Amino acid sequence: MKSYKIPEATIARLSVYSRYLSKVEQQGLELISSGEIAEGSGVSPAHVRKDLAYFGEFGTRGVGYNVKELHRHILKILGLDLKWKVVIVGVGHLGTALAMYRGFRDRKFEIVSLFDVDESKFGKVYEGIEVKPFNDLEKIIKEENVDIGIITTPTSSAQSVADIFVNSGIKAILNFAPCVLNVPYNIELRNVDLAVNLEVLTFNIASKQKK
Amino acid sequence: MKSYKIPEATIARLSVYSRYLSKVEQQGLELISSGEIAEGSGVSPAHVRKDLAYFGEFGTRGVGYNVKELHRHILKILGLDLKWKVVIVGVGHLGTALAMYRGFRDRKFEIVSLFDVDESKFGKVYEGIEVKPFNDLEKIIKEENVDIGIITTPTSSAQSVADIFVNSGIKAILNFAPCVLNVPYNIELRNVDLAVNLEVLTFNIASKQKK
């Protein structure tokens, strides 16, 4: 399975499909068509067919896909047959929102701790996750064998947080600070720029108006 | 300019480049190479070249791109030569984080108001933006001619918020609630699923381990 050659947009949509499959599997549905997956996950039928084609024959023409098999297969592709430990650094509104985000805990993500430099936040607990002193970050990542670090600090601190992540053996970084981070090539880095989402919308509106 | 045929991934990256161009333009830089744009915005040089190729010849071989021209052109493509009015419904941690997000105010987005059903939040002000009663949503969208609505409510309320957006004449919706919304085809809808970002990372880590 050369899954590492799959385009990132497909991976992102697989993640969306799998959430819908999880829901219908819980409801006891056994078979599903690509059209139903498309409708239920808000993706175009053409995209669904194209994406699922990466994984060979999982469905039967005219019958549909076996929900359980397809769901399990997608989870495995996404690496969600494994458990992942996560830390969040920066306990502002965004860090708190992520800690409490149901989408993380519904999957295989275990948020080990939140970290901040602000003493007044130490010991606070969000959905069972405690805020710990930033100084303990490296120690806890190593002790707990944390896989993924999320950065929700101000831009000025983001690189130094990334450096600690790298030195402590973290495998991947999700960065919400609006800046470019330098990390070694073997670290998976993903930057999330929330303004991009708005700008894809304005592009679409503006394009329609120009037509 | 058939800009509406540009792939969404390119649009998202243009948004990232434009933030970097804005920075270097402020620093007084006049010419820039695609390699410098790549490094400064954390995107691969191959992607930068491919993306900029959509817009014909904006650079001179061996000399680079005129920063000001390229920046202005990208902003225009993204529709950011226009002003956009935005409302946010749902004043939880995420709604608050978005209201205070610098990336929005640095661009052309004017967040008109925040809305919530919780009376105890009415009148609170975040970075100059007031929380107003949810019941006033439709009235204010119409009065202020709001373009874009952001949903950060719980899933159970998301569709009813979207319905009000549609009835009030909003053009585009950015949905952070983890559910599929039904809106007419002429409304631009973008779902942001924060868990997708983590799952692209786990996919990448898992793929490397399987190699």
PDB file of N, CA, C and O in Angstrom, chain A residues 42-115:
ATOM      1  N   GLY A  42     -20.860  16.034   2.970  1.00  0.00           N
ATOM      2  CA  GLY A  42     -20.799  17.362   2.355  1.00  0.00           C
ATOM      3  C   GLY A  42     -19.694  17.509   1.325  1.00  0.00           C
ATOM      4  O   GLY A  42     -19.140  18.593   1.144  1.00  0.00           O
ATOM      5  N   VAL A  43     -19.334  16.409   0.657  1.00  0.00           N
ATOM      6  CA  VAL A  43     -18.280  16.422  -0.367  1.00  0.00           C
ATOM      7  C   VAL A  43     -18.940  16.022  -1.685  1.00  0.00           C
ATOM      8  O   VAL A  43     -19.939  15.292  -1.689  1.00  0.00           O
ATOM      9  N   SER A  44     -18.411  16.464  -2.808  1.00  0.00           N
ATOM     10  CA  SER A  44     -19.038  16.130  -4.087  1.00  0.00           C
ATOM     11  C   SER A  44     -18.880  14.630  -4.377  1.00  0.00           C
ATOM     12  O   SER A  44     -17.858  14.025  -4.041  1.00  0.00           O
ATOM     13  N   PRO A  45     -19.896  14.016  -5.008  1.00  0.00           N
ATOM     14  CA  PRO A  45     -19.818  12.587  -5.340  1.00  0.00           C
ATOM     15  C   PRO A  45     -18.576  12.252  -6.174  1.00  0.00           C
ATOM     16  O   PRO A  45     -17.968  11.191  -5.992  1.00  0.00           O
ATOM     17  N   ALA A  46     -18.181  13.164  -7.061  1.00  0.00           N
ATOM     18  CA  ALA A  46     -17.008  12.906  -7.898  1.00  0.00           C
ATOM     19  C   ALA A  46     -15.747  12.773  -7.042  1.00  0.00           C
ATOM     20  O   ALA A  46     -14.910  11.898  -7.275  1.00  0.00           O
ATOM     21  N   HIS A  47     -15.616  13.651  -6.051  1.00  0.00           N
ATOM     22  CA  HIS A  47     -14.468  13.567  -5.150  1.00  0.00           C
ATOM     23  C   HIS A  47     -14.468  12.251  -4.369  1.00  0.00           C
ATOM     24  O   HIS A  47     -13.437  11.608  -4.219  1.00  0.00           O
ATOM     25  N   VAL A  48     -15.644  11.867  -3.875  1.00  0.00           N
ATOM     26  CA  VAL A  48     -15.721  10.637  -3.081  1.00  0.00           C
ATOM     27  C   VAL A  48     -15.265   9.443  -3.922  1.00  0.00           C
ATOM     28  O   VAL A  48     -14.439   8.638  -3.491  1.00  0.00           O
ATOM     29  N   ARG A  49     -15.785   9.362  -5.153  1.00  0.00           N
ATOM     30  CA  ARG A  49     -15.419   8.234  -6.013  1.00  0.00           C
ATOM     31  C   ARG A  49     -13.922   8.229  -6.300  1.00  0.00           C
ATOM     32  O   ARG A  49     -13.260   7.199  -6.229  1.00  0.00           O
ATOM     33  N   LYS A  50     -13.389   9.419  -6.602  1.00  0.00           N
ATOM     34  CA  LYS A  50     -11.964   9.542  -6.914  1.00  0.00           C
ATOM     35  C   LYS A  50     -11.112   9.136  -5.701  1.00  0.00           C
ATOM     36  O   LYS A  50     -10.133   8.398  -5.826  1.00  0.00           O
ATOM     37  N   ASP A  51     -11.513   9.618  -4.530  1.00  0.00           N
ATOM     38  CA  ASP A  51     -10.727   9.345  -3.321  1.00  0.00           C
ATOM     39  C   ASP A  51     -10.746   7.856  -2.994  1.00  0.00           C
ATOM     40  O   ASP A  51      -9.711   7.271  -2.657  1.00  0.00           O
ATOM     41  N   LEU A  52     -11.936   7.258  -3.085  1.00  0.00           N
ATOM     42  CA  LEU A  52     -12.040   5.850  -2.697  1.00  0.00           C
ATOM     43  C   LEU A  52     -11.332   4.953  -3.708  1.00  0.00           C
ATOM     44  O   LEU A  52     -10.900   3.838  -3.383  1.00  0.00           O
ATOM     45  N   ALA A  53     -11.177   5.453  -4.940  1.00  0.00           N
ATOM     46  CA  ALA A  53     -10.501   4.675  -5.972  1.00  0.00           C
ATOM     47  C   ALA A  53      -9.033   4.421  -5.633  1.00  0.00           C
ATOM     48  O   ALA A  53      -8.428   3.464  -6.120  1.00  0.00           O
ATOM     49  N   TYR A  54      -8.457   5.268  -4.752  1.00  0.00           N
ATOM     50  CA  TYR A  54      -7.069   5.041  -4.339  1.00  0.00           C
ATOM     51  C   TYR A  54      -6.896   3.724  -3.608  1.00  0.00           C
ATOM     52  O   TYR A  54      -5.797   3.209  -3.475  1.00  0.00           O
ATOM     53  N   PHE A  55      -7.994   3.192  -3.098  1.00  0.00           N
ATOM     54  CA  PHE A  55      -7.871   2.041  -2.216  1.00  0.00           C
ATOM     55  C   PHE A  55      -8.433   0.780  -2.836  1.00  0.00           C
ATOM     56  O   PHE A  55      -8.884  -0.112  -2.143  1.00  0.00           O
ATOM     57  N   GLY A  56      -8.431   0.765  -4.172  1.00  0.00           N
ATOM     58  CA  GLY A  56      -8.846  -0.439  -4.868  1.00  0.00           C
ATOM     59  C   GLY A  56     -10.311  -0.722  -4.655  1.00  0.00           C
ATOM     60  O   GLY A  56     -11.096   0.168  -4.318  1.00  0.00           O
ATOM     61  N   GLU A  57     -10.667  -1.963  -4.815  1.00  0.00           N
ATOM     62  CA  GLU A  57     -12.076  -2.348  -4.793  1.00  0.00           C
ATOM     63  C   GLU A  57     -12.539  -2.619  -3.372  1.00  0.00           C
ATOM     64  O   GLU A  57     -12.222  -3.650  -2.791  1.00  0.00           O
ATOM     65  N   PHE A  58     -13.255  -1.690  -2.824  1.00  0.00           N
ATOM     66  CA  PHE A  58     -13.822  -1.921  -1.506  1.00  0.00           C
ATOM     67  C   PHE A  58     -15.326  -2.057  -1.556  1.00  0.00           C
ATOM     68  O   PHE A  58     -15.979  -2.400  -0.592  1.00  0.00           O
ATOM     69  N   GLY A  59     -15.845  -1.721  -2.717  1.00  0.00           N
ATOM     70  CA  GLY A  59     -17.291  -1.785  -2.847  1.00  0.00           C
ATOM     71  C   GLY A  59     -17.681  -2.777  -3.927  1.00  0.00           C
ATOM     72  O   GLY A  59     -16.836  -3.295  -4.660  1.00  0.00           O
ATOM     73  N   THR A  60     -18.968  -3.054  -4.001  1.00  0.00           N
ATOM     74  CA  THR A  60     -19.496  -3.907  -5.052  1.00  0.00           C
ATOM     75  C   THR A  60     -20.458  -3.057  -5.875  1.00  0.00           C
ATOM     76  O   THR A  60     -21.337  -2.412  -5.306  1.00  0.00           O
ATOM     77  N   ARG A  61     -20.241  -3.045  -7.184  1.00  0.00           N
ATOM     78  CA  ARG A  61     -21.063  -2.198  -8.046  1.00  0.00           C
ATOM     79  C   ARG A  61     -22.551  -2.517  -7.856  1.00  0.00           C
ATOM     80  O   ARG A  61     -22.950  -3.670  -7.871  1.00  0.00           O
ATOM     81  N   GLY A  62     -23.323  -1.475  -7.642  1.00  0.00           N
ATOM     82  CA  GLY A  62     -24.759  -1.650  -7.482  1.00  0.00           C
ATOM     83  C   GLY A  62     -25.170  -2.049  -6.075  1.00  0.00           C
ATOM     84  O   GLY A  62     -26.353  -2.035  -5.740  1.00  0.00           O
ATOM     85  N   VAL A  63     -24.216  -2.402  -5.249  1.00  0.00           N
ATOM     86  CA  VAL A  63     -24.527  -2.813  -3.877  1.00  0.00           C
ATOM     87  C   VAL A  63     -24.014  -1.769  -2.885  1.00  0.00           C
ATOM     88  O   VAL A  63     -24.705  -1.372  -1.953  1.00  0.00           O
ATOM     89  N   GLY A  64     -22.793  -1.297  -3.140  1.00  0.00           N
ATOM     90  CA  GLY A  64     -22.231  -0.276  -2.260  1.00  0.00           C
ATOM     91  C   GLY A  64     -21.056  -0.795  -1.462  1.00  0.00           C
ATOM     92  O   GLY A  64     -20.527  -1.887  -1.721  1.00  0.00           O
ATOM     93  N   TYR A  65     -20.661  -0.016  -0.504  1.00  0.00           N
ATOM     94  CA  TYR A  65     -19.515  -0.351   0.335  1.00  0.00           C
ATOM     95  C   TYR A  65     -19.983  -0.938   1.653  1.00  0.00           C
ATOM     96  O   TYR A  65     -20.983  -0.508   2.218  1.00  0.00           O
ATOM     97  N   ASN A  66     -19.209  -1.892   2.141  1.00  0.00           N
ATOM     98  CA  ASN A  66     -19.434  -2.398   3.483  1.00  0.00           C
ATOM     99  C   ASN A  66     -18.937  -1.328   4.466  1.00  0.00           C
ATOM    100  O   ASN A  66     -17.749  -1.002   4.500  1.00  0.00           O
ATOM    101  N   VAL A  67     -19.872  -0.774   5.242  1.00  0.00           N
ATOM    102  CA  VAL A  67     -19.563   0.375   6.105  1.00  0.00           C
ATOM    103  C   VAL A  67     -18.413   0.072   7.066  1.00  0.00           C
ATOM    104  O   VAL A  67     -17.452   0.838   7.174  1.00  0.00           O
ATOM    105  N   LYS A  68     -18.526  -1.056   7.745  1.00  0.00           N
ATOM    106  CA  LYS A  68     -17.546  -1.407   8.777  1.00  0.00           C
ATOM    107  C   LYS A  68     -16.143  -1.571   8.181  1.00  0.00           C
ATOM    108  O   LYS A  68     -15.169  -1.021   8.688  1.00  0.00           O
ATOM    109  N   GLU A  69     -16.071  -2.324   7.067  1.00  0.00           N
ATOM    110  CA  GLU A  69     -14.770  -2.564   6.421  1.00  0.00           C
ATOM    111  C   GLU A  69     -14.141  -1.278   5.916  1.00  0.00           C
ATOM    112  O   GLU A  69     -12.961  -1.015   6.125  1.00  0.00           O
ATOM    113  N   LEU A  70     -14.970  -0.483   5.227  1.00  0.00           N
ATOM    114  CA  LEU A  70     -14.458   0.755   4.651  1.00  0.00           C
ATOM    115  C   LEU A  70     -13.991   1.699   5.762  1.00  0.00           C
ATOM    116  O   LEU A  70     -12.911   2.295   5.680  1.00  0.00           O
ATOM    117  N   HIS A  71     -14.798   1.792   6.811  1.00  0.00           N
ATOM    118  CA  HIS A  71     -14.463   2.671   7.926  1.00  0.00           C
ATOM    119  C   HIS A  71     -13.146   2.248   8.564  1.00  0.00           C
ATOM    120  O   HIS A  71     -12.241   3.061   8.775  1.00  0.00           O
ATOM    121  N   ARG A  72     -13.022   0.938   8.837  1.00  0.00           N
ATOM    122  CA  ARG A  72     -11.802   0.441   9.477  1.00  0.00           C
ATOM    123  C   ARG A  72     -10.590   0.677   8.581  1.00  0.00           C
ATOM    124  O   ARG A  72      -9.516   1.052   9.048  1.00  0.00           O
ATOM    125  N   HIS A  73     -10.787   0.493   7.288  1.00  0.00           N
ATOM    126  CA  HIS A  73      -9.677   0.676   6.349  1.00  0.00           C
ATOM    127  C   HIS A  73      -9.226   2.141   6.320  1.00  0.00           C
ATOM    128  O   HIS A  73      -8.022   2.432   6.333  1.00  0.00           O
ATOM    129  N   ILE A  74     -10.185   3.034   6.278  1.00  0.00           N
ATOM    130  CA  ILE A  74      -9.827   4.464   6.249  1.00  0.00           C
ATOM    131  C   ILE A  74      -9.118   4.863   7.548  1.00  0.00           C
ATOM    132  O   ILE A  74      -8.114   5.579   7.528  1.00  0.00           O
ATOM    133  N   LEU A  75      -9.636   4.391   8.676  1.00  0.00           N
ATOM    134  CA  LEU A  75      -8.979   4.716   9.952  1.00  0.00           C
ATOM    135  C   LEU A  75      -7.533   4.234   9.948  1.00  0.00           C
ATOM    136  O   LEU A  75      -6.626   4.925  10.409  1.00  0.00           O
ATOM    137  N   LYS A  76      -7.326   3.054   9.376  1.00  0.00           N
ATOM    138  CA  LYS A  76      -5.965   2.503   9.341  1.00  0.00           C
ATOM    139  C   LYS A  76      -5.062   3.362   8.456  1.00  0.00           C
ATOM    140  O   LYS A  76      -3.918   3.646   8.801  1.00  0.00           O
ATOM    141  N   ILE A  77      -5.591   3.780   7.310  1.00  0.00           N
ATOM    142  CA  ILE A  77      -4.817   4.648   6.420  1.00  0.00           C
ATOM    143  C   ILE A  77      -4.416   5.932   7.141  1.00  0.00           C
ATOM    144  O   ILE A  77      -3.296   6.420   7.026  1.00  0.00           O
ATOM    145  N   LEU A  78      -5.354   6.475   7.911  1.00  0.00           N
ATOM    146  CA  LEU A  78      -5.102   7.736   8.610  1.00  0.00           C
ATOM    147  C   LEU A  78      -4.203   7.542   9.837  1.00  0.00           C
ATOM    148  O   LEU A  78      -3.853   8.515  10.499  1.00  0.00           O
ATOM    149  N   GLY A  79      -3.857   6.297  10.117  1.00  0.00           N
ATOM    150  CA  GLY A  79      -3.026   6.026  11.286  1.00  0.00           C
ATOM    151  C   GLY A  79      -3.839   6.026  12.563  1.00  0.00           C
ATOM    152  O   GLY A  79      -3.301   6.087  13.666  1.00  0.00           O
ATOM    153  N   LEU A  80      -5.162   5.960  12.437  1.00  0.00           N
ATOM    154  CA  LEU A  80      -6.015   6.069  13.619  1.00  0.00           C
ATOM    155  C   LEU A  80      -6.342   4.707  14.220  1.00  0.00           C
ATOM    156  O   LEU A  80      -7.187   4.596  15.104  1.00  0.00           O
ATOM    157  N   ASP A  81      -5.635   3.666  13.729  1.00  0.00           N
ATOM    158  CA  ASP A  81      -5.687   2.391  14.441  1.00  0.00           C
ATOM    159  C   ASP A  81      -4.685   2.434  15.602  1.00  0.00           C
ATOM    160  O   ASP A  81      -4.677   1.570  16.462  1.00  0.00           O
ATOM    161  N   LEU A  82      -3.856   3.464  15.607  1.00  0.00           N
ATOM    162  CA  LEU A  82      -2.889   3.658  16.686  1.00  0.00           C
ATOM    163  C   LEU A  82      -3.408   4.729  17.643  1.00  0.00           C
ATOM    164  O   LEU A  82      -4.334   5.466  17.319  1.00  0.00           O
ATOM    165  N   LYS A  83      -2.773   4.813  18.822  1.00  0.00           N
ATOM    166  CA  LYS A  83      -3.133   5.871  19.772  1.00  0.00           C
ATOM    167  C   LYS A  83      -2.103   6.983  19.684  1.00  0.00           C
ATOM    168  O   LYS A  83      -0.910   6.717  19.498  1.00  0.00           O
ATOM    169  N   TRP A  84      -2.534   8.219  19.785  1.00  0.00           N
ATOM    170  CA  TRP A  84      -1.619   9.349  19.647  1.00  0.00           C
ATOM    171  C   TRP A  84      -1.716  10.251  20.867  1.00  0.00           C
ATOM    172  O   TRP A  84      -2.796  10.633  21.273  1.00  0.00           O
ATOM    173  N   LYS A  85      -0.545  10.592  21.383  1.00  0.00           N
ATOM    174  CA  LYS A  85      -0.511  11.516  22.527  1.00  0.00           C
ATOM    175  C   LYS A  85      -0.154  12.918  22.057  1.00  0.00           C
ATOM    176  O   LYS A  85       0.756  13.106  21.249  1.00  0.00           O
ATOM    177  N   VAL A  86      -0.886  13.880  22.595  1.00  0.00           N
ATOM    178  CA  VAL A  86      -0.789  15.265  22.121  1.00  0.00           C
ATOM    179  C   VAL A  86      -0.583  16.201  23.312  1.00  0.00           C
ATOM    180  O   VAL A  86      -1.142  15.968  24.386  1.00  0.00           O
ATOM    181  N   VAL A  87       0.239  17.226  23.130  1.00  0.00           N
ATOM    182  CA  VAL A  87       0.267  18.329  24.094  1.00  0.00           C
ATOM    183  C   VAL A  87      -0.083  19.632  23.368  1.00  0.00           C
ATOM    184  O   VAL A  87       0.151  19.758  22.162  1.00  0.00           O
ATOM    185  N   ILE A  88      -0.654  20.576  24.114  1.00  0.00           N
ATOM    186  CA  ILE A  88      -0.986  21.895  23.562  1.00  0.00           C
ATOM    187  C   ILE A  88      -0.223  22.938  24.367  1.00  0.00           C
ATOM    188  O   ILE A  88      -0.311  22.958  25.593  1.00  0.00           O
ATOM    189  N   VAL A  89       0.531  23.791  23.678  1.00  0.00           N
ATOM    190  CA  VAL A  89       1.271  24.845  24.367  1.00  0.00           C
ATOM    191  C   VAL A  89       0.645  26.196  24.022  1.00  0.00           C
ATOM    192  O   VAL A  89       0.565  26.568  22.842  1.00  0.00           O
ATOM    193  N   GLY A  90       0.223  26.919  25.050  1.00  0.00           N
ATOM    194  CA  GLY A  90      -0.438  28.220  24.868  1.00  0.00           C
ATOM    195  C   GLY A  90      -1.907  28.110  25.250  1.00  0.00           C
ATOM    196  O   GLY A  90      -2.717  27.656  24.445  1.00  0.00           O
ATOM    197  N   VAL A  91      -2.234  28.516  26.483  1.00  0.00           N
ATOM    198  CA  VAL A  91      -3.603  28.332  26.968  1.00  0.00           C
ATOM    199  C   VAL A  91      -4.384  29.648  26.851  1.00  0.00           C
ATOM    200  O   VAL A  91      -4.836  30.218  27.834  1.00  0.00           O
ATOM    201  N   GLY A  92      -4.482  30.164  25.638  1.00  0.00           N
ATOM    202  CA  GLY A  92      -5.373  31.294  25.356  1.00  0.00           C
ATOM    203  C   GLY A  92      -6.722  30.736  24.938  1.00  0.00           C
ATOM    204  O   GLY A  92      -7.030  29.573  25.186  1.00  0.00           O
ATOM    205  N   HIS A  93      -7.516  31.575  24.268  1.00  0.00           N
ATOM    206  CA  HIS A  93      -8.836  31.124  23.830  1.00  0.00           C
ATOM    207  C   HIS A  93      -8.724  29.938  22.880  1.00  0.00           C
ATOM    208  O   HIS A  93      -9.473  28.972  22.972  1.00  0.00           O
ATOM    209  N   LEU A  94      -7.760  30.014  21.937  1.00  0.00           N
ATOM    210  CA  LEU A  94      -7.657  28.953  20.941  1.00  0.00           C
ATOM    211  C   LEU A  94      -7.176  27.645  21.574  1.00  0.00           C
ATOM    212  O   LEU A  94      -7.743  26.578  21.317  1.00  0.00           O
ATOM    213  N   GLY A  95      -6.153  27.728  22.417  1.00  0.00           N
ATOM    214  CA  GLY A  95      -5.649  26.532  23.090  1.00  0.00           C
ATOM    215  C   GLY A  95      -6.744  25.866  23.903  1.00  0.00           C
ATOM    216  O   GLY A  95      -6.907  24.635  23.875  1.00  0.00           O
ATOM    217  N   THR A  96      -7.511  26.684  24.613  1.00  0.00           N
ATOM    218  CA  THR A  96      -8.606  26.150  25.418  1.00  0.00           C
ATOM    219  C   THR A  96      -9.667  25.521  24.526  1.00  0.00           C
ATOM    220  O   THR A  96     -10.183  24.437  24.814  1.00  0.00           O
ATOM    221  N   ALA A  97      -9.993  26.215  23.433  1.00  0.00           N
ATOM    222  CA  ALA A  97     -11.001  25.682  22.504  1.00  0.00           C
ATOM    223  C   ALA A  97     -10.560  24.319  21.966  1.00  0.00           C
ATOM    224  O   ALA A  97     -11.360  23.392  21.875  1.00  0.00           O
ATOM    225  N   LEU A  98      -9.286  24.187  21.634  1.00  0.00           N
ATOM    226  CA  LEU A  98      -8.781  22.913  21.104  1.00  0.00           C
ATOM    227  C   LEU A  98      -8.824  21.819  22.179  1.00  0.00           C
ATOM    228  O   LEU A  98      -9.178  20.684  21.901  1.00  0.00           O
ATOM    229  N   ALA A  99      -8.456  22.194  23.397  1.00  0.00           N
ATOM    230  CA  ALA A  99      -8.462  21.208  24.491  1.00  0.00           C
ATOM    231  C   ALA A  99      -9.871  20.657  24.693  1.00  0.00           C
ATOM    232  O   ALA A  99     -10.055  19.491  25.016  1.00  0.00           O
ATOM    233  N   MET A 100     -10.866  21.512  24.498  1.00  0.00           N
ATOM    234  CA  MET A 100     -12.241  21.109  24.756  1.00  0.00           C
ATOM    235  C   MET A 100     -12.950  20.615  23.496  1.00  0.00           C
ATOM    236  O   MET A 100     -14.121  20.260  23.538  1.00  0.00           O
ATOM    237  N   TYR A 101     -12.230  20.595  22.381  1.00  0.00           N
ATOM    238  CA  TYR A 101     -12.821  20.247  21.093  1.00  0.00           C
ATOM    239  C   TYR A 101     -13.199  18.771  21.064  1.00  0.00           C
ATOM    240  O   TYR A 101     -12.345  17.892  21.190  1.00  0.00           O
ATOM    241  N   ARG A 102     -14.467  18.496  20.885  1.00  0.00           N
ATOM    242  CA  ARG A 102     -14.940  17.115  20.933  1.00  0.00           C
ATOM    243  C   ARG A 102     -14.347  16.271  19.814  1.00  0.00           C
ATOM    244  O   ARG A 102     -14.135  15.079  19.955  1.00  0.00           O
ATOM    245  N   GLY A 103     -14.103  16.925  18.667  1.00  0.00           N
ATOM    246  CA  GLY A 103     -13.561  16.212  17.518  1.00  0.00           C
ATOM    247  C   GLY A 103     -12.245  15.499  17.815  1.00  0.00           C
ATOM    248  O   GLY A 103     -11.904  14.521  17.163  1.00  0.00           O
ATOM    249  N   PHE A 104     -11.478  16.009  18.784  1.00  0.00           N
ATOM    250  CA  PHE A 104     -10.204  15.368  19.121  1.00  0.00           C
ATOM    251  C   PHE A 104     -10.429  14.131  19.978  1.00  0.00           C
ATOM    252  O   PHE A 104      -9.829  13.093  19.767  1.00  0.00           O
ATOM    253  N   ARG A 105     -11.301  14.278  20.971  1.00  0.00           N
ATOM    254  CA  ARG A 105     -11.454  13.152  21.900  1.00  0.00           C
ATOM    255  C   ARG A 105     -12.313  12.035  21.312  1.00  0.00           C
ATOM    256  O   ARG A 105     -12.238  10.895  21.759  1.00  0.00           O
ATOM    257  N   ASP A 106     -13.127  12.368  20.302  1.00  0.00           N
ATOM    258  CA  ASP A 106     -13.907  11.320  19.647  1.00  0.00           C
ATOM    259  C   ASP A 106     -13.011  10.374  18.841  1.00  0.00           C
ATOM    260  O   ASP A 106     -13.420   9.280  18.492  1.00  0.00           O
ATOM    261  N   ARG A 107     -11.810  10.856  18.523  1.00  0.00           N
ATOM    262  CA  ARG A 107     -10.897  10.030  17.735  1.00  0.00           C
ATOM    263  C   ARG A 107      -9.888   9.389  18.680  1.00  0.00           C
ATOM    264  O   ARG A 107     -10.207   9.102  19.818  1.00  0.00           O
ATOM    265  N   LYS A 108      -8.681   9.167  18.218  1.00  0.00           N
ATOM    266  CA  LYS A 108      -7.724   8.454  19.048  1.00  0.00           C
ATOM    267  C   LYS A 108      -6.746   9.398  19.740  1.00  0.00           C
ATOM    268  O   LYS A 108      -5.671   8.975  20.155  1.00  0.00           O
ATOM    269  N   PHE A 109      -7.087  10.676  19.807  1.00  0.00           N
ATOM    270  CA  PHE A 109      -6.132  11.629  20.361  1.00  0.00           C
ATOM    271  C   PHE A 109      -6.282  11.763  21.870  1.00  0.00           C
ATOM    272  O   PHE A 109      -7.377  12.024  22.364  1.00  0.00           O
ATOM    273  N   GLU A 110      -5.180  11.574  22.571  1.00  0.00           N
ATOM    274  CA  GLU A 110      -5.192  11.785  24.009  1.00  0.00           C
ATOM    275  C   GLU A 110      -4.405  13.053  24.308  1.00  0.00           C
ATOM    276  O   GLU A 110      -3.178  13.087  24.120  1.00  0.00           O
ATOM    277  N   ILE A 111      -5.102  14.092  24.735  1.00  0.00           N
ATOM    278  CA  ILE A 111      -4.387  15.317  25.093  1.00  0.00           C
ATOM    279  C   ILE A 111      -3.846  15.141  26.500  1.00  0.00           C
ATOM    280  O   ILE A 111      -4.587  15.052  27.473  1.00  0.00           O
ATOM    281  N   VAL A 112      -2.518  15.058  26.578  1.00  0.00           N
ATOM    282  CA  VAL A 112      -1.846  14.726  27.835  1.00  0.00           C
ATOM    283  C   VAL A 112      -1.902  15.909  28.798  1.00  0.00           C
ATOM    284  O   VAL A 112      -2.293  15.760  29.956  1.00  0.00           O
ATOM    285  N   SER A 113      -1.500  17.074  28.329  1.00  0.00           N
ATOM    286  CA  SER A 113      -1.502  18.274  29.166  1.00  0.00           C
ATOM    287  C   SER A 113      -1.551  19.515  28.297  1.00  0.00           C
ATOM    288  O   SER A 113      -1.230  19.474  27.112  1.00  0.00           O
ATOM    289  N   LEU A 114      -1.940  20.615  28.953  1.00  0.00           N
ATOM    290  CA  LEU A 114      -1.802  21.942  28.369  1.00  0.00           C
ATOM    291  C   LEU A 114      -0.618  22.615  29.061  1.00  0.00           C
ATOM    292  O   LEU A 114      -0.322  22.308  30.225  1.00  0.00           O
ATOM    293  N   PHE A 115       0.043  23.540  28.375  1.00  0.00           N
ATOM    294  CA  PHE A 115       1.185  24.226  28.982  1.00  0.00           C
ATOM    295  C   PHE A 115       1.092  25.728  28.752  1.00  0.00           C
ATOM    296  O   PHE A 115       0.655  26.166  27.677  1.00  0.00           O
TER     297      PHE A 115
END
